[in-house]
């Protein structure tokens, strides 16, 4: 009779231990900002120029970019996009403002616009068993107007949802 009770106690213990952690952690806990390129009629538009984007926050360090460094592609977070109307860019976890350099290149010239995105970082914890991640609330945007006609913030909440568009980008060439 003791052997039967030992088996029952063991089975119950194994069942309880396996039931303790039912939370599934996100494997890919990276959040990014989604952009949609639009023409002057407000329709999605596949970019015909080549677009590269560089950031001053790379691997936790802030770097200073001059035009030569920018064009060599070392700090690009988007490299030579063409033929698409949507793209996503990573967002920093510890800076109140991200600085991005949008580099538009056609057969004749290269034009660079600087974009400043202000944000609030929001720590997000799913479980103590999971790695911490950050969501963001975009609070403002400003930009130069060399190739960008306008950059419109349409959804300020940045989470794991990679389908939600956060910005409409209207380039001057998108007619």
PDB file of C-alpha atoms in Angstrom:
ATOM      1  CA  UNK A   1       0.000   0.000   0.000  1.00  0.00           C
ATOM      2  CA  UNK A   2       2.926   2.353   0.726  1.00  0.00           C
ATOM      3  CA  UNK A   3       4.194   1.929  -2.838  1.00  0.00           C
ATOM      4  CA  UNK A   4       0.834   3.057  -4.282  1.00  0.00           C
ATOM      5  CA  UNK A   5       0.774   6.192  -2.094  1.00  0.00           C
ATOM      6  CA  UNK A   6       4.342   7.031  -3.049  1.00  0.00           C
ATOM      7  CA  UNK A   7       3.430   6.793  -6.734  1.00  0.00           C
ATOM      8  CA  UNK A   8       0.362   9.019  -6.209  1.00  0.00           C
ATOM      9  CA  UNK A   9       2.381  11.597  -4.246  1.00  0.00           C
ATOM     10  CA  UNK A  10       5.098  11.587  -6.931  1.00  0.00           C
ATOM     11  CA  UNK A  11       2.564  12.018  -9.744  1.00  0.00           C
ATOM     12  CA  UNK A  12       0.832  14.886  -7.917  1.00  0.00           C
ATOM     13  CA  UNK A  13       4.181  16.592  -7.230  1.00  0.00           C
ATOM     14  CA  UNK A  14       5.261  16.283 -10.879  1.00  0.00           C
ATOM     15  CA  UNK A  15       1.888  17.641 -11.986  1.00  0.00           C
ATOM     16  CA  UNK A  16       2.114  20.637  -9.651  1.00  0.00           C
ATOM     17  CA  UNK A  17       5.684  21.440 -10.622  1.00  0.00           C
ATOM     18  CA  UNK A  18       4.918  21.342 -14.325  1.00  0.00           C
ATOM     19  CA  UNK A  19       1.839  23.542 -13.857  1.00  0.00           C
ATOM     20  CA  UNK A  20       3.706  26.299 -11.995  1.00  0.00           C
ATOM     21  CA  UNK A  21       5.077  28.003 -15.080  1.00  0.00           C
ATOM     22  CA  UNK A  22       2.389  28.308 -17.710  1.00  0.00           C
ATOM     23  CA  UNK A  23       3.539  31.738 -18.998  1.00  0.00           C
ATOM     24  CA  UNK A  24       5.119  31.629 -22.432  1.00  0.00           C
ATOM     25  CA  UNK A  25       7.702  34.365 -22.855  1.00  0.00           C
ATOM     26  CA  UNK A  26       8.066  36.296 -26.086  1.00  0.00           C
ATOM     27  CA  UNK A  27      10.960  34.830 -28.045  1.00  0.00           C
ATOM     28  CA  UNK A  28      11.382  37.943 -30.168  1.00  0.00           C
ATOM     29  CA  UNK A  29      10.763  40.820 -27.763  1.00  0.00           C
ATOM     30  CA  UNK A  30      11.943  43.573 -30.099  1.00  0.00           C
ATOM     31  CA  UNK A  31       9.585  46.444 -30.746  1.00  0.00           C
ATOM     32  CA  UNK A  32       9.901  48.604 -33.822  1.00  0.00           C
ATOM     33  CA  UNK A  33       8.296  51.618 -35.443  1.00  0.00           C
ATOM     34  CA  UNK A  34       6.355  50.959 -38.647  1.00  0.00           C
ATOM     35  CA  UNK A  35       6.419  53.482 -41.504  1.00  0.00           C
ATOM     36  CA  UNK A  36       4.190  53.634 -44.577  1.00  0.00           C
ATOM     37  CA  UNK A  37       5.301  55.696 -47.566  1.00  0.00           C
ATOM     38  CA  UNK A  38       2.457  57.652 -49.189  1.00  0.00           C
ATOM     39  CA  UNK A  39       2.082  59.801 -52.276  1.00  0.00           C
ATOM     40  CA  UNK A  40       0.520  63.286 -52.339  1.00  0.00           C
ATOM     41  CA  UNK A  41      -2.941  61.721 -52.805  1.00  0.00           C
ATOM     42  CA  UNK A  42      -2.581  59.769 -49.540  1.00  0.00           C
ATOM     43  CA  UNK A  43      -2.208  56.363 -51.209  1.00  0.00           C
ATOM     44  CA  UNK A  44       0.474  53.809 -50.294  1.00  0.00           C
ATOM     45  CA  UNK A  45       3.380  54.354 -52.664  1.00  0.00           C
ATOM     46  CA  UNK A  46       6.364  52.095 -53.381  1.00  0.00           C
ATOM     47  CA  UNK A  47       9.486  54.231 -53.172  1.00  0.00           C
ATOM     48  CA  UNK A  48      11.489  54.500 -56.392  1.00  0.00           C
ATOM     49  CA  UNK A  49      14.596  56.169 -54.938  1.00  0.00           C
ATOM     50  CA  UNK A  50      16.916  54.191 -52.686  1.00  0.00           C
ATOM     51  CA  UNK A  51      16.306  54.839 -48.973  1.00  0.00           C
ATOM     52  CA  UNK A  52      18.837  54.099 -46.247  1.00  0.00           C
ATOM     53  CA  UNK A  53      18.397  55.090 -42.612  1.00  0.00           C
ATOM     54  CA  UNK A  54      21.162  55.500 -40.039  1.00  0.00           C
ATOM     55  CA  UNK A  55      20.894  56.122 -36.307  1.00  0.00           C
ATOM     56  CA  UNK A  56      23.096  57.889 -33.797  1.00  0.00           C
ATOM     57  CA  UNK A  57      22.283  55.257 -31.146  1.00  0.00           C
ATOM     58  CA  UNK A  58      24.097  52.070 -32.126  1.00  0.00           C
ATOM     59  CA  UNK A  59      24.756  49.171 -29.729  1.00  0.00           C
ATOM     60  CA  UNK A  60      24.043  51.342 -26.697  1.00  0.00           C
ATOM     61  CA  UNK A  61      26.534  54.013 -27.751  1.00  0.00           C
ATOM     62  CA  UNK A  62      25.880  57.408 -29.268  1.00  0.00           C
ATOM     63  CA  UNK A  63      27.926  58.046 -32.408  1.00  0.00           C
ATOM     64  CA  UNK A  64      28.504  61.222 -34.387  1.00  0.00           C
ATOM     65  CA  UNK A  65      27.750  60.796 -38.078  1.00  0.00           C
ATOM     66  CA  UNK A  66      29.170  62.964 -40.818  1.00  0.00           C
ATOM     67  CA  UNK A  67      28.055  62.580 -44.432  1.00  0.00           C
ATOM     68  CA  UNK A  68      30.962  60.257 -45.318  1.00  0.00           C
ATOM     69  CA  UNK A  69      30.248  57.938 -42.397  1.00  0.00           C
ATOM     70  CA  UNK A  70      26.543  58.078 -43.174  1.00  0.00           C
ATOM     71  CA  UNK A  71      27.042  57.087 -46.801  1.00  0.00           C
ATOM     72  CA  UNK A  72      29.389  54.169 -46.057  1.00  0.00           C
ATOM     73  CA  UNK A  73      26.459  52.308 -44.454  1.00  0.00           C
ATOM     74  CA  UNK A  74      28.225  51.170 -41.272  1.00  0.00           C
ATOM     75  CA  UNK A  75      25.539  52.606 -38.978  1.00  0.00           C
ATOM     76  CA  UNK A  76      22.556  51.882 -41.205  1.00  0.00           C
ATOM     77  CA  UNK A  77      19.507  50.350 -39.586  1.00  0.00           C
ATOM     78  CA  UNK A  78      17.818  50.214 -43.014  1.00  0.00           C
ATOM     79  CA  UNK A  79      19.988  49.703 -46.059  1.00  0.00           C
ATOM     80  CA  UNK A  80      19.051  50.555 -49.656  1.00  0.00           C
ATOM     81  CA  UNK A  81      15.292  50.036 -49.562  1.00  0.00           C
ATOM     82  CA  UNK A  82      13.547  50.457 -52.896  1.00  0.00           C
ATOM     83  CA  UNK A  83      10.271  49.208 -54.361  1.00  0.00           C
ATOM     84  CA  UNK A  84       8.436  48.950 -51.006  1.00  0.00           C
ATOM     85  CA  UNK A  85       5.764  51.125 -49.420  1.00  0.00           C
ATOM     86  CA  UNK A  86       6.320  49.969 -45.823  1.00  0.00           C
ATOM     87  CA  UNK A  87       9.313  49.416 -43.584  1.00  0.00           C
ATOM     88  CA  UNK A  88      10.116  49.162 -39.885  1.00  0.00           C
ATOM     89  CA  UNK A  89      12.931  50.619 -37.812  1.00  0.00           C
ATOM     90  CA  UNK A  90      14.125  49.648 -34.326  1.00  0.00           C
ATOM     91  CA  UNK A  91      13.688  52.106 -31.493  1.00  0.00           C
ATOM     92  CA  UNK A  92      16.127  52.746 -28.642  1.00  0.00           C
ATOM     93  CA  UNK A  93      15.342  51.612 -25.104  1.00  0.00           C
ATOM     94  CA  UNK A  94      17.060  54.280 -23.068  1.00  0.00           C
ATOM     95  CA  UNK A  95      17.040  57.572 -24.947  1.00  0.00           C
ATOM     96  CA  UNK A  96      14.221  60.115 -24.630  1.00  0.00           C
ATOM     97  CA  UNK A  97      14.764  61.056 -28.275  1.00  0.00           C
ATOM     98  CA  UNK A  98      15.995  59.026 -31.248  1.00  0.00           C
ATOM     99  CA  UNK A  99      17.856  60.796 -34.052  1.00  0.00           C
ATOM    100  CA  UNK A 100      17.606  59.191 -37.482  1.00  0.00           C
ATOM    101  CA  UNK A 101      19.159  60.132 -40.815  1.00  0.00           C
ATOM    102  CA  UNK A 102      16.991  59.326 -43.842  1.00  0.00           C
ATOM    103  CA  UNK A 103      19.243  59.148 -46.886  1.00  0.00           C
ATOM    104  CA  UNK A 104      17.398  59.290 -50.251  1.00  0.00           C
ATOM    105  CA  UNK A 105      19.520  58.493 -53.290  1.00  0.00           C
ATOM    106  CA  UNK A 106      18.536  58.545 -56.945  1.00  0.00           C
ATOM    107  CA  UNK A 107      20.690  58.326 -60.079  1.00  0.00           C
ATOM    108  CA  UNK A 108      21.709  61.983 -59.815  1.00  0.00           C
ATOM    109  CA  UNK A 109      21.921  63.051 -56.170  1.00  0.00           C
ATOM    110  CA  UNK A 110      21.840  62.045 -52.521  1.00  0.00           C
ATOM    111  CA  UNK A 111      19.637  63.963 -50.093  1.00  0.00           C
ATOM    112  CA  UNK A 112      19.685  63.502 -46.302  1.00  0.00           C
ATOM    113  CA  UNK A 113      16.923  64.465 -43.872  1.00  0.00           C
ATOM    114  CA  UNK A 114      17.286  64.333 -40.096  1.00  0.00           C
ATOM    115  CA  UNK A 115      14.344  63.041 -38.046  1.00  0.00           C
ATOM    116  CA  UNK A 116      14.021  63.490 -34.270  1.00  0.00           C
ATOM    117  CA  UNK A 117      11.483  61.227 -32.529  1.00  0.00           C
ATOM    118  CA  UNK A 118      10.629  62.013 -28.895  1.00  0.00           C
ATOM    119  CA  UNK A 119       9.299  59.152 -26.832  1.00  0.00           C
ATOM    120  CA  UNK A 120       8.584  57.820 -23.392  1.00  0.00           C
ATOM    121  CA  UNK A 121       9.958  54.363 -22.556  1.00  0.00           C
ATOM    122  CA  UNK A 122       7.533  52.101 -20.690  1.00  0.00           C
ATOM    123  CA  UNK A 123       8.999  48.982 -18.997  1.00  0.00           C
ATOM    124  CA  UNK A 124       6.879  45.924 -19.747  1.00  0.00           C
ATOM    125  CA  UNK A 125       7.058  42.761 -17.640  1.00  0.00           C
ATOM    126  CA  UNK A 126       5.128  39.673 -18.644  1.00  0.00           C
ATOM    127  CA  UNK A 127       6.494  37.497 -15.877  1.00  0.00           C
ATOM    128  CA  UNK A 128       9.526  37.291 -13.609  1.00  0.00           C
ATOM    129  CA  UNK A 129      10.535  34.288 -15.721  1.00  0.00           C
ATOM    130  CA  UNK A 130      10.705  36.438 -18.879  1.00  0.00           C
ATOM    131  CA  UNK A 131      13.197  39.068 -19.960  1.00  0.00           C
ATOM    132  CA  UNK A 132      12.078  42.652 -19.467  1.00  0.00           C
ATOM    133  CA  UNK A 133      11.207  44.605 -22.556  1.00  0.00           C
ATOM    134  CA  UNK A 134      10.114  48.150 -23.284  1.00  0.00           C
ATOM    135  CA  UNK A 135       7.081  49.555 -25.016  1.00  0.00           C
ATOM    136  CA  UNK A 136       7.103  53.201 -26.108  1.00  0.00           C
ATOM    137  CA  UNK A 137       4.763  56.147 -26.378  1.00  0.00           C
ATOM    138  CA  UNK A 138       5.804  58.448 -29.219  1.00  0.00           C
ATOM    139  CA  UNK A 139       5.310  62.018 -28.017  1.00  0.00           C
ATOM    140  CA  UNK A 140       6.608  64.136 -30.886  1.00  0.00           C
ATOM    141  CA  UNK A 141       8.438  64.242 -34.188  1.00  0.00           C
ATOM    142  CA  UNK A 142      10.344  66.913 -36.083  1.00  0.00           C
ATOM    143  CA  UNK A 143      12.339  66.646 -39.288  1.00  0.00           C
ATOM    144  CA  UNK A 144      14.167  68.565 -41.983  1.00  0.00           C
ATOM    145  CA  UNK A 145      12.490  69.015 -45.365  1.00  0.00           C
ATOM    146  CA  UNK A 146      15.098  68.229 -48.013  1.00  0.00           C
ATOM    147  CA  UNK A 147      13.428  65.078 -49.381  1.00  0.00           C
ATOM    148  CA  UNK A 148      10.689  64.559 -46.782  1.00  0.00           C
ATOM    149  CA  UNK A 149       7.582  66.625 -47.411  1.00  0.00           C
ATOM    150  CA  UNK A 150       5.938  65.485 -44.167  1.00  0.00           C
ATOM    151  CA  UNK A 151       6.111  62.774 -41.533  1.00  0.00           C
ATOM    152  CA  UNK A 152       2.768  62.268 -39.781  1.00  0.00           C
ATOM    153  CA  UNK A 153       2.426  60.437 -36.461  1.00  0.00           C
ATOM    154  CA  UNK A 154      -0.797  58.381 -36.659  1.00  0.00           C
ATOM    155  CA  UNK A 155      -0.369  55.876 -33.813  1.00  0.00           C
ATOM    156  CA  UNK A 156       1.856  56.806 -30.838  1.00  0.00           C
ATOM    157  CA  UNK A 157       1.760  53.419 -29.058  1.00  0.00           C
ATOM    158  CA  UNK A 158       4.684  51.106 -29.959  1.00  0.00           C
ATOM    159  CA  UNK A 159       4.298  47.505 -28.726  1.00  0.00           C
ATOM    160  CA  UNK A 160       4.933  43.990 -30.060  1.00  0.00           C
ATOM    161  CA  UNK A 161       2.290  44.621 -32.745  1.00  0.00           C
ATOM    162  CA  UNK A 162       4.311  44.770 -35.958  1.00  0.00           C
ATOM    163  CA  UNK A 163       1.250  45.374 -38.169  1.00  0.00           C
ATOM    164  CA  UNK A 164       0.272  48.795 -36.750  1.00  0.00           C
ATOM    165  CA  UNK A 165       1.608  51.714 -38.788  1.00  0.00           C
ATOM    166  CA  UNK A 166       2.988  54.528 -36.616  1.00  0.00           C
ATOM    167  CA  UNK A 167       4.045  57.072 -39.254  1.00  0.00           C
ATOM    168  CA  UNK A 168       2.960  58.095 -42.739  1.00  0.00           C
ATOM    169  CA  UNK A 169       6.014  59.309 -44.660  1.00  0.00           C
ATOM    170  CA  UNK A 170       5.331  61.671 -47.563  1.00  0.00           C
ATOM    171  CA  UNK A 171       8.487  62.146 -49.646  1.00  0.00           C
ATOM    172  CA  UNK A 172       8.737  65.109 -51.998  1.00  0.00           C
ATOM    173  CA  UNK A 173       9.282  62.677 -54.877  1.00  0.00           C
ATOM    174  CA  UNK A 174       6.086  60.688 -54.188  1.00  0.00           C
ATOM    175  CA  UNK A 175       3.803  62.357 -56.727  1.00  0.00           C
TER     176      UNK A 175
END
